[in-house]
Every structure is written in C-alpha cells, then in structure tokens.
Coordinates of C-alpha atoms (C1' of nucleotides) in Angstrom, one line a residue:
Chain A
X27 CA -11.1 44.6 2.7
X28 CA -8.4 45.3 0.1
X29 CA -10.0 44.7 -3.3
X30 CA -10.1 46.4 -6.8
X31 CA -7.4 49.1 -5.8
X32 CA -5.0 50.5 -8.3
X33 CA -3.5 47.0 -8.9
X34 CA -4.4 47.0 -12.6
X35 CA -2.3 49.5 -14.7
X36 CA 0.2 50.2 -11.7
X37 CA 2.8 47.7 -13.6
X38 CA 5.1 45.6 -11.9
X39 CA 6.2 46.4 -8.5
X40 CA 9.6 48.3 -8.5
X41 CA 11.9 50.1 -6.5
X42 CA 9.8 53.0 -6.2
X43 CA 7.0 51.3 -4.2
X44 CA 9.7 49.4 -2.4
X45 CA 11.4 52.3 -1.2
X46 CA 9.6 51.9 2.0
X47 CA 11.6 49.0 2.7
X48 CA 13.8 51.9 3.9
X49 CA 11.3 53.2 6.0
X50 CA 13.2 53.0 9.2
X51 CA 15.2 55.9 8.2
X52 CA 12.3 57.9 7.4
X53 CA 12.7 60.0 10.2
X54 CA 15.6 61.5 8.5
X55 CA 13.2 62.8 6.3
X56 CA 10.8 64.8 8.0
X57 CA 11.0 67.1 10.6
X58 CA 9.1 64.5 12.5
X59 CA 6.0 66.7 13.6
X60 CA 3.8 65.0 16.3
X61 CA 0.7 63.7 14.5
X62 CA -1.5 66.3 15.4
X63 CA -4.9 65.4 14.8
X64 CA -5.7 66.2 11.4
X65 CA -9.1 66.9 10.5
X66 CA -10.7 64.4 8.3
X67 CA -13.1 67.0 6.7
X68 CA -9.9 68.8 5.6
X69 CA -11.9 72.0 6.6
X70 CA -10.8 75.4 6.0
X71 CA -7.3 75.9 6.4
X72 CA -6.9 78.3 9.2
X73 CA -7.1 76.7 12.7
X74 CA -4.1 75.9 14.4
X75 CA -2.1 75.0 11.3
X76 CA -1.6 78.6 10.3
X77 CA 0.2 79.4 13.6
X78 CA 3.9 78.6 12.2
X79 CA 3.1 80.6 9.1
X80 CA 3.4 77.4 7.0
X81 CA 1.2 75.4 5.8
X82 CA 2.7 71.7 5.7
X83 CA -0.6 70.5 7.6
X84 CA -2.6 71.9 5.0
X85 CA -0.9 70.4 2.2
X86 CA -0.9 66.9 4.2
X87 CA -4.8 67.4 4.6
X88 CA -5.0 67.8 1.0
X89 CA -3.4 64.9 0.1
X90 CA -5.1 62.7 2.6
X91 CA -8.4 64.2 1.1
X92 CA -7.4 63.1 -2.1
X93 CA -6.4 59.5 -1.0
X94 CA -9.9 59.4 0.8
X95 CA -11.6 59.8 -2.3
X96 CA -9.5 58.2 -5.0
X97 CA -11.3 55.1 -5.0
X98 CA -14.4 57.0 -5.9
X99 CA -12.8 58.1 -9.2
X100 CA -12.8 56.2 -12.4
X101 CA -9.6 54.3 -13.1
X102 CA -8.1 56.6 -15.3
X103 CA -8.8 59.3 -13.4
X104 CA -7.6 57.5 -10.3
X105 CA -4.3 56.4 -11.9
X106 CA -3.5 60.0 -12.9
X107 CA -4.3 61.3 -9.6
X108 CA -2.2 58.7 -7.9
X109 CA 0.7 59.8 -10.1
X110 CA 0.1 63.4 -8.9
X111 CA 0.1 62.3 -5.5
X112 CA 3.2 60.4 -5.6
X113 CA 5.0 63.3 -6.9
X114 CA 3.4 65.9 -4.8
X115 CA 6.0 67.8 -3.1
X116 CA 4.6 66.9 0.5
X117 CA 4.2 63.4 -0.1
X118 CA 7.6 62.4 1.9
X119 CA 6.2 64.6 5.1
X120 CA 3.0 62.6 4.8
X121 CA 4.9 59.7 4.8
X122 CA 6.9 60.1 7.7
X123 CA 3.8 61.3 9.5
X124 CA 2.3 57.9 8.9
X125 CA 5.4 56.6 10.0
X126 CA 5.2 57.7 13.2
X127 CA 1.5 57.0 13.5
X128 CA 2.5 53.4 12.6
X129 CA 5.2 53.3 15.3
X130 CA 2.9 54.1 17.7
X131 CA 0.0 51.8 16.8
X132 CA 2.3 49.1 15.6
X133 CA 3.9 48.3 18.8
X134 CA 0.6 47.4 20.5
X135 CA -0.5 44.7 18.1
X136 CA 3.0 43.6 17.8
X137 CA 2.8 41.0 20.7
X138 CA -0.1 39.2 19.1
X139 CA 0.7 35.6 19.2
X140 CA 2.9 35.7 16.2
X141 CA 4.1 32.0 16.3
X142 CA 1.4 29.6 16.1
X143 CA 2.1 26.6 18.0
X144 CA 1.8 24.1 15.5
X145 CA -1.3 22.5 16.5
X146 CA -0.9 19.1 17.8
X147 CA -4.2 17.8 16.4
X148 CA -2.9 18.7 13.0
X149 CA 0.1 16.9 13.5
X150 CA -1.9 14.0 14.5
X151 CA -3.9 14.2 11.6
X152 CA -1.1 14.3 9.3
X153 CA 0.4 11.4 11.0
X154 CA -2.6 9.5 10.5
X155 CA -3.0 10.4 6.9
X156 CA 0.4 9.4 6.4
X157 CA 0.1 6.2 8.1
X158 CA -3.2 5.3 6.0
X159 CA -1.1 6.2 2.7
X160 CA -3.6 9.0 1.9
X161 CA -1.0 11.8 2.4
X162 CA 2.4 10.2 1.7
X163 CA 4.7 11.0 -1.2
X164 CA 2.6 10.4 -4.3
X165 CA 1.7 7.0 -5.4
X166 CA 0.3 3.7 -4.9
X167 CA 3.2 2.1 -2.5
X168 CA 1.8 3.9 0.3
X169 CA -1.8 2.6 -0.4
X170 CA -1.0 -0.7 -1.0
X171 CA 1.2 -0.9 2.1
X172 CA -1.4 0.4 4.3
X173 CA -3.9 -2.4 3.0
X174 CA -1.7 -4.9 3.6
X175 CA -0.7 -3.7 7.0
X176 CA -4.6 -3.2 7.7
X177 CA -5.3 -6.7 6.6
X178 CA -2.5 -8.5 8.6
X179 CA -3.0 -6.6 11.5
X180 CA -6.7 -7.3 11.4
X181 CA -6.0 -11.1 11.1
X182 CA -7.6 -11.1 7.6
X183 CA -6.7 -13.9 5.6
X184 CA -4.9 -12.7 2.5
X185 CA -7.2 -14.3 0.1
X186 CA -10.4 -11.7 0.6
X187 CA -9.1 -10.3 -2.2
X188 CA -12.5 -9.0 -3.5
X189 CA -12.8 -7.1 -0.6
X190 CA -9.3 -6.1 -0.7
X191 CA -9.5 -4.4 -3.9
X192 CA -12.7 -2.8 -3.0
X193 CA -11.0 -1.3 0.1
X194 CA -8.0 -0.1 -2.2
X195 CA -10.2 1.4 -4.7
X196 CA -12.2 3.3 -2.2
X197 CA -9.1 4.3 -0.4
X198 CA -7.3 5.8 -3.7
X199 CA -10.6 7.5 -4.4
X200 CA -10.3 9.3 -1.2
X201 CA -6.6 9.9 -1.7
X202 CA -7.5 11.3 -5.1
X203 CA -10.0 13.8 -3.7
X204 CA -7.8 14.6 -0.7
X205 CA -4.9 15.6 -3.0
X206 CA -7.0 17.6 -5.6
X207 CA -8.5 19.4 -2.8
X208 CA -5.4 20.1 -1.3
X209 CA -3.7 21.2 -4.2
X210 CA -6.6 23.7 -5.1
X211 CA -6.3 25.4 -1.4
X212 CA -2.7 25.6 -2.0
X213 CA -3.1 27.1 -5.3
X214 CA -5.4 29.4 -4.2
X215 CA -3.7 30.5 -1.3
X216 CA -0.8 31.1 -3.3
X217 CA -2.7 33.2 -5.7
X218 CA -4.3 35.1 -2.9
X219 CA -1.1 35.8 -1.3
X220 CA 0.6 37.3 -4.3
X221 CA -2.6 39.3 -4.7
X222 CA -2.2 40.7 -1.4
X223 CA 1.4 41.3 -1.6
X224 CA 0.8 43.3 -4.8
X225 CA -1.5 45.0 -3.2
X226 CA 0.5 45.9 -0.2
X227 CA 3.4 47.0 -2.3
X228 CA 1.2 49.2 -4.3
X229 CA 0.0 50.8 -1.2
X230 CA 3.3 51.0 0.3
X231 CA 3.8 54.1 -2.0
X232 CA 1.7 56.2 -0.1
X233 CA 1.8 54.5 3.3
X234 CA 4.6 53.0 5.0
X235 CA 4.3 49.3 4.9
X236 CA 7.1 47.2 6.5
X237 CA 8.3 43.9 5.4
X238 CA 7.2 42.6 8.7
X239 CA 3.8 43.8 8.1
X240 CA 3.6 41.9 4.8
X241 CA 5.0 38.8 6.5
X242 CA 2.4 39.2 9.2
X243 CA -0.2 39.6 6.5
X244 CA 0.9 36.4 4.7
X245 CA 1.1 34.5 7.9
X246 CA -2.6 35.5 8.6
X247 CA -3.6 34.3 5.0
X248 CA -1.7 30.9 5.6
X249 CA -3.4 30.5 8.7
X250 CA -6.5 30.9 7.3
X251 CA -5.7 28.7 4.8
X252 CA -4.4 26.0 6.8
X253 CA -7.3 25.9 9.0
X254 CA -9.4 25.1 6.0
X255 CA -7.0 22.4 5.2
X256 CA -7.2 21.1 8.6
X257 CA -10.8 20.8 8.0
X258 CA -9.9 18.8 4.8
X259 CA -7.6 16.5 6.7
X260 CA -10.1 16.1 9.5
X261 CA -13.1 14.9 7.2
X262 CA -10.6 12.6 5.2
X263 CA -9.5 10.9 8.1
X264 CA -13.3 10.3 9.1
X265 CA -13.6 9.0 5.9
X266 CA -10.6 6.6 6.0
X267 CA -11.8 5.5 9.6
X268 CA -15.4 4.6 8.5
X269 CA -14.0 2.7 5.5
X270 CA -11.3 0.9 7.3
X271 CA -13.8 -0.1 10.2
X272 CA -16.1 -1.5 7.6
X273 CA -13.4 -3.2 5.8
X274 CA -11.9 -4.7 9.1
X275 CA -15.3 -5.8 10.8
X276 CA -16.3 -8.2 8.6
X277 CA -18.9 -9.2 11.3
X278 CA -20.9 -6.0 10.1
X279 CA -21.5 -7.7 6.8
X280 CA -21.9 -11.2 7.5
X281 CA -23.2 -13.0 4.7
X282 CA -24.7 -16.6 4.9
X283 CA -22.5 -19.1 2.9
X284 CA -24.0 -20.2 -0.6
X285 CA -26.2 -23.3 -0.6
X286 CA -23.6 -25.0 -2.4
X287 CA -20.8 -24.1 0.0
X288 CA -22.8 -25.3 3.0
X289 CA -23.7 -28.5 1.2
X290 CA -19.7 -29.3 0.8
X291 CA -18.9 -28.3 4.1
X292 CA -21.7 -30.5 5.6
X293 CA -20.9 -33.4 3.3
X294 CA -17.5 -33.3 4.7
X295 CA -18.7 -33.0 8.4
X296 CA -21.0 -35.7 8.3
X297 CA -18.8 -38.0 6.2
X298 CA -16.0 -37.5 8.7
X299 CA -18.3 -37.4 12.0
X300 CA -15.9 -39.6 13.8
X301 CA -12.9 -37.2 13.4
X302 CA -14.3 -33.7 12.1
X303 CA -10.9 -32.0 11.8
X304 CA -9.9 -31.4 8.3
X305 CA -6.4 -31.2 7.6
X306 CA -4.8 -27.9 6.4
X307 CA -4.9 -29.3 2.7
X308 CA -8.6 -30.7 3.3
X309 CA -9.4 -27.1 4.4
X310 CA -7.7 -25.5 1.4
X311 CA -9.6 -27.9 -0.7
X312 CA -12.9 -27.1 0.9
X313 CA -12.3 -23.4 0.9
X314 CA -11.5 -23.8 -2.7
X315 CA -14.3 -26.0 -3.4
X316 CA -16.7 -23.7 -1.7
X317 CA -15.5 -20.5 -2.6
X318 CA -14.6 -19.3 0.9
X319 CA -11.6 -18.9 2.7
X320 CA -9.5 -21.0 4.8
X321 CA -10.3 -19.4 8.1
X322 CA -13.9 -19.4 7.2
X323 CA -13.6 -23.2 6.8
X324 CA -12.1 -23.3 10.3
X325 CA -14.5 -21.2 11.8
X326 CA -17.5 -23.2 10.2
X327 CA -16.1 -26.6 11.3
X328 CA -15.5 -24.9 15.0
X329 CA -18.9 -23.7 14.9
X330 CA -20.3 -27.0 13.7
X331 CA -18.5 -29.1 16.2
X332 CA -19.6 -27.3 19.1
X333 CA -23.1 -26.9 17.9
X334 CA -23.5 -30.3 16.9
X335 CA -22.2 -31.9 20.2
X336 CA -24.4 -29.3 22.0
X337 CA -27.6 -30.6 20.4
X338 CA -27.2 -33.8 18.3
X339 CA -30.7 -34.6 18.3
X340 CA -31.2 -31.4 16.3
X341 CA -28.7 -32.3 13.6
X342 CA -30.0 -35.7 13.5
X343 CA -32.0 -35.3 10.2
X344 CA -29.2 -33.4 8.7
X345 CA -26.9 -36.2 9.4
X346 CA -29.0 -38.9 7.9
X347 CA -29.6 -36.7 5.0
X348 CA -25.8 -36.4 4.2
X349 CA -25.2 -39.7 5.1
X350 CA -27.6 -40.9 2.4
X351 CA -26.3 -38.2 -0.1
X352 CA -22.7 -39.6 0.7
X353 CA -23.8 -43.0 0.1
X354 CA -25.5 -42.4 -3.1
X355 CA -22.4 -40.4 -4.3
X356 CA -20.2 -43.3 -3.6
X357 CA -22.4 -45.7 -5.1
X358 CA -22.8 -43.8 -8.3
X359 CA -19.4 -43.0 -8.6
X360 CA -18.9 -39.7 -9.8
X361 CA -22.2 -38.7 -11.3
X362 CA -23.1 -36.9 -8.5
X363 CA -23.1 -33.3 -8.9
X364 CA -22.1 -32.5 -5.5
X365 CA -19.4 -34.9 -4.7
X366 CA -16.4 -33.1 -3.8
X367 CA -14.2 -35.8 -5.2
X368 CA -15.2 -35.1 -8.4
X369 CA -12.6 -32.5 -8.4
X370 CA -10.2 -35.2 -9.0
X371 CA -7.6 -33.7 -6.8
X372 CA -8.3 -36.3 -4.2
X373 CA -6.4 -34.9 -1.3
X374 CA -9.7 -35.5 0.6
X375 CA -11.8 -38.2 -0.6
X376 CA -15.2 -38.7 0.5
X377 CA -15.6 -42.1 -1.1
X378 CA -17.6 -44.2 1.1
X379 CA -16.1 -44.1 4.2
X380 CA -16.2 -45.9 7.4
X381 CA -17.8 -42.8 8.9
X382 CA -20.4 -43.0 6.6
X383 CA -21.5 -46.2 8.0
X384 CA -21.2 -44.8 11.4
X385 CA -23.7 -42.4 10.7
X386 CA -26.1 -44.9 9.3
X387 CA -29.8 -43.7 9.7
X388 CA -31.1 -45.3 12.8
X389 CA -34.5 -45.1 11.6
X390 CA -36.2 -44.9 14.7
X391 CA -34.2 -41.5 15.5
X392 CA -33.8 -40.8 19.0
X393 CA -30.4 -39.5 20.2
X394 CA -29.8 -43.0 22.0
X395 CA -26.3 -44.3 21.4
X396 CA -26.2 -42.9 18.1
X397 CA -23.7 -40.4 18.8
X398 CA -21.8 -40.9 15.6
X399 CA -18.3 -40.9 16.6
X400 CA -18.5 -39.1 19.9
X401 CA -17.4 -40.8 22.9
X402 CA -19.3 -41.5 26.1
X403 CA -17.9 -38.2 27.6
X404 CA -19.4 -36.3 24.6
X405 CA -16.1 -35.6 23.1
X406 CA -14.4 -36.7 19.8
X407 CA -11.7 -39.3 20.3
X408 CA -9.2 -37.0 21.1
X409 CA -8.4 -33.6 20.6
X410 CA -6.3 -33.6 17.4
X411 CA -3.2 -32.6 18.7
X412 CA -1.3 -30.6 16.0
X413 CA -0.2 -33.0 13.6
X414 CA 2.6 -32.4 11.3
X415 CA 2.0 -32.8 7.8
X416 CA 0.8 -36.5 7.0
X417 CA -2.8 -37.0 7.3
X418 CA -3.0 -40.5 8.7
X419 CA -6.6 -39.6 9.4
X420 CA -8.8 -39.3 6.5
X421 CA -10.9 -42.4 6.0
X422 CA -8.9 -45.5 6.8
X423 CA -8.0 -44.5 10.4
X424 CA -11.3 -45.1 11.9
X425 CA -12.2 -48.4 10.7
X426 CA -11.2 -49.6 13.8
X427 CA -14.5 -49.2 15.3
Chain B
dC8 C1' -40.6 -7.0 15.5
dT9 C1' -39.1 -11.4 17.1
dC10 C1' -36.6 -15.2 17.2
dG11 C1' -33.8 -19.1 15.6
dA12 C1' -29.9 -19.8 12.7
dT13 C1' -25.4 -18.6 11.6
dG14 C1' -20.8 -16.4 10.6
dA15 C1' -17.1 -14.2 13.1
dT16 C1' -14.7 -12.9 17.3
dT17 C1' -13.1 -13.5 21.9
dT18 C1' -11.8 -15.8 25.9
dT19 C1' -10.7 -20.0 27.9
dT20 C1' -8.7 -24.3 28.0
dC21 C1' -5.4 -27.9 26.8
Chain C
dG19 C1' -1.1 -22.5 19.1
dA20 C1' -5.3 -24.8 17.9
dA21 C1' -9.8 -26.2 19.6
dA22 C1' -13.5 -25.3 22.6
dA23 C1' -16.7 -22.3 24.6
dA24 C1' -18.8 -18.3 25.2
dT25 C1' -20.6 -14.1 23.1
dC26 C1' -21.4 -11.0 19.5
dA27 C1' -24.1 -9.1 15.5
dT28 C1' -26.4 -10.0 11.5
dC29 C1' -29.5 -12.5 8.4
dG30 C1' -33.8 -13.8 7.4
dA31 C1' -38.3 -16.6 7.9
dG32 C1' -42.7 -15.7 10.0

DNA sequence: CTCGATGATTTTTC
DNA sequence: GAAAAATCATCGAG
C-alpha cells in the first residue's frame, strides 16, 4: 500500500514534482536505453555495464538501491536522502528509463474497463430513495410528500394521524442516518483521495506518474467508496420498505376496538336494526365518539350487517341486551353514561326509536319471525341507494311498520 | 396450539 | 360507487 511515505515534511506539492506532467517529452531527455535488466542486488559493478566504458547503469543501480532502502530509514535521514536523490545527476536518466518501462506496461493495463457502466441497480436504488423522500434535496417537503402519497395510494384514511406521525418520525430517522452516513463516506472519500494524490505527487519526483494514472487511481477510490455507498443505499431501501409495509398493511397490527367503541357501534346498530346504514354524518359522529376512523365505522357496519344476517340467532342475546340498554337510556333521559346522544350534537339520535320496539325481546327467544327489520328474503328493506345529503332515515322513517 | 371472534381487504354484485 | 360476500390475518380465551 501507500502509507507513511515522505508525505510529512515534503511540503506543498509544487512544480518540481509535477514536472512529471511533461513526461511524454521525457524521451527527449535521455538516450533511451532499452531497460535492460537491472540487478536488484545492485551487485558488483562489472558485468555487462562496463562494456561501454560508461557507467550510467551502475549509477542507476545505485539510485534504485537507495530508493529501495529509503523507507527503512528514519524520517530525517530519508528526507535528506530524498533530497540528495532528487539532485542526483543521473536522476533524469533513471526517470527516462522508468518512463519507458511504464510505456510498455502501461499499455497492457490501459484497456481495463475504464468506464463503469453506471450500475442500473444503483440507479434504481437512487430513484427509490428519491421517491420515498429519503434522498431528495434536503428537508421535510420530500418526506411529507412521500407520506401523503403513501397514505393516499394505500387508501388510508387521512385521520390515522397517530400512525401517520409515527411513520413520519421513523422515516425521518432513517433519513437522518442515511444522510450522516453518506456524508461521512463522502468526506472519507475526499480525504483519502487527497491523501493518495499527495502521495502520488510526491512519488512523481522519482518515478513517472501520469495525470491519467492519478485519474485512474482516483477512479478506483471512488468506485470503492461508491460500492460502500451502494450498500448503504440498499440497506436504507430495505428499512424503508419494511417500515412502509408495516405502515400500509394495517391488517398486520389489527387491534380490537375498545369496549366503549364496540358498545357505541352496537348501540347504533341495534337501535337502527331496520335500517342499519348510517349516513355519512352519522358515521362521522360515531367515528368521533368511538375514537376510530370513518372507514373503520363503515367496515364495522359492513361486517356487522353480513354477520348478523348470516346468523341472527347468535346475535339474539346481544340484540336484546342493547335493546334494553337503549330503552333504559331513553327512559332515563341523559343520565346513561353510554347514550351517544348525550354528546348533544344530535346528528343522530338514538332516543327511543321505532327500531327499538322492533327489537323488543321476544322472551322465548328462537329466531322465529323475530328478524328485526329483515325482510322475508333475509335482506334489509332495500339496499340503500346512495342518497344525497338529506337523511330521511334516522328514526322517523321506519315507523311505517 | 386450537378455534371462534373480529377488523381489514379483495372480489362480486347491483 | 357503495354494499354484499368472500377471504385473509390477527387477537385472545381456553
């Protein structure tokens, strides 16, 4: 690796080191000796080197030798040596030799897949994070938008604000973590890149380092870091997906309604047995009273109607019970704790209605004709056509019986 | 663990 | 488009 090299005292990178950038012209410098095999042991002079009567090779061997051992020395020593090396008269020659070697080896590694094909998976992750409001340009708008999108698309009623805020806070938590991590990575990446570039610059004094090489190195670093980022993105996506599915799939955390809520709903149901189709306003009122949403009220009535109809006998007791309660509540006026009309809004009043008497306890039980509002075909008088606005129903309508 | 009750969702019907 | 009907999934008592 490229660790604690001279980086320390070597001061700001400057023209000297960067002279390399002119490397292509290096050939001009030297006589371009073929890079004949040098002996790493720097061995005795002699041998082929002396043939020419010159000793450039020996000099180069010396320099190489010194370079090889420079890291073993103390910092000061190394600095001094480095300086000496830089000024060595044979340095240009060595440089040119290295240039040539490089020329040959460089070609081979040139064609490695330089351009990464912009990973499609990464694009997908990015898009998703953006859509979820996790990535996006800074703050809240994104997250809020994502939440509202999620709720509306999921058919969630807008009044489940509790879960809503829960979701929101969890999402922004994820968002926060994601951004901190991302920033951390980016910072580390730049730091590391600068570090490496400094090193390369430093090294470029003694060996040829092309800008392209630096670029390549930077590219490698960036790729490494971006693969880490991809992992981060991936796990963030996963977290969001889990959160989302939990939030949207309410079935998974079904809670039974509170006793009080069920009471209120049943109260209404049995006191309107002949026509158990609460108007929109009535639903809203019930929802408010029971602490549930309007769509939950609708669900409840849907379920109740169908289940009641399917097995009237089973609900007999319950019907009697609520008929009694309602009767009591009506006769005592407002002192019943459960009477919904005590809310005073009066949009639906349960005051002793005709239905109540339909439901009068038959005492001897049995389903008999005691079908409370159901017609002989087992249906309620008529499937309530979507009636606009006015509620002719409530109580007075069914006194026709 | 089983099983009935129950809230929610999906499909069908009108 | 709302309700009915069918179905799913969880709860909670035993």
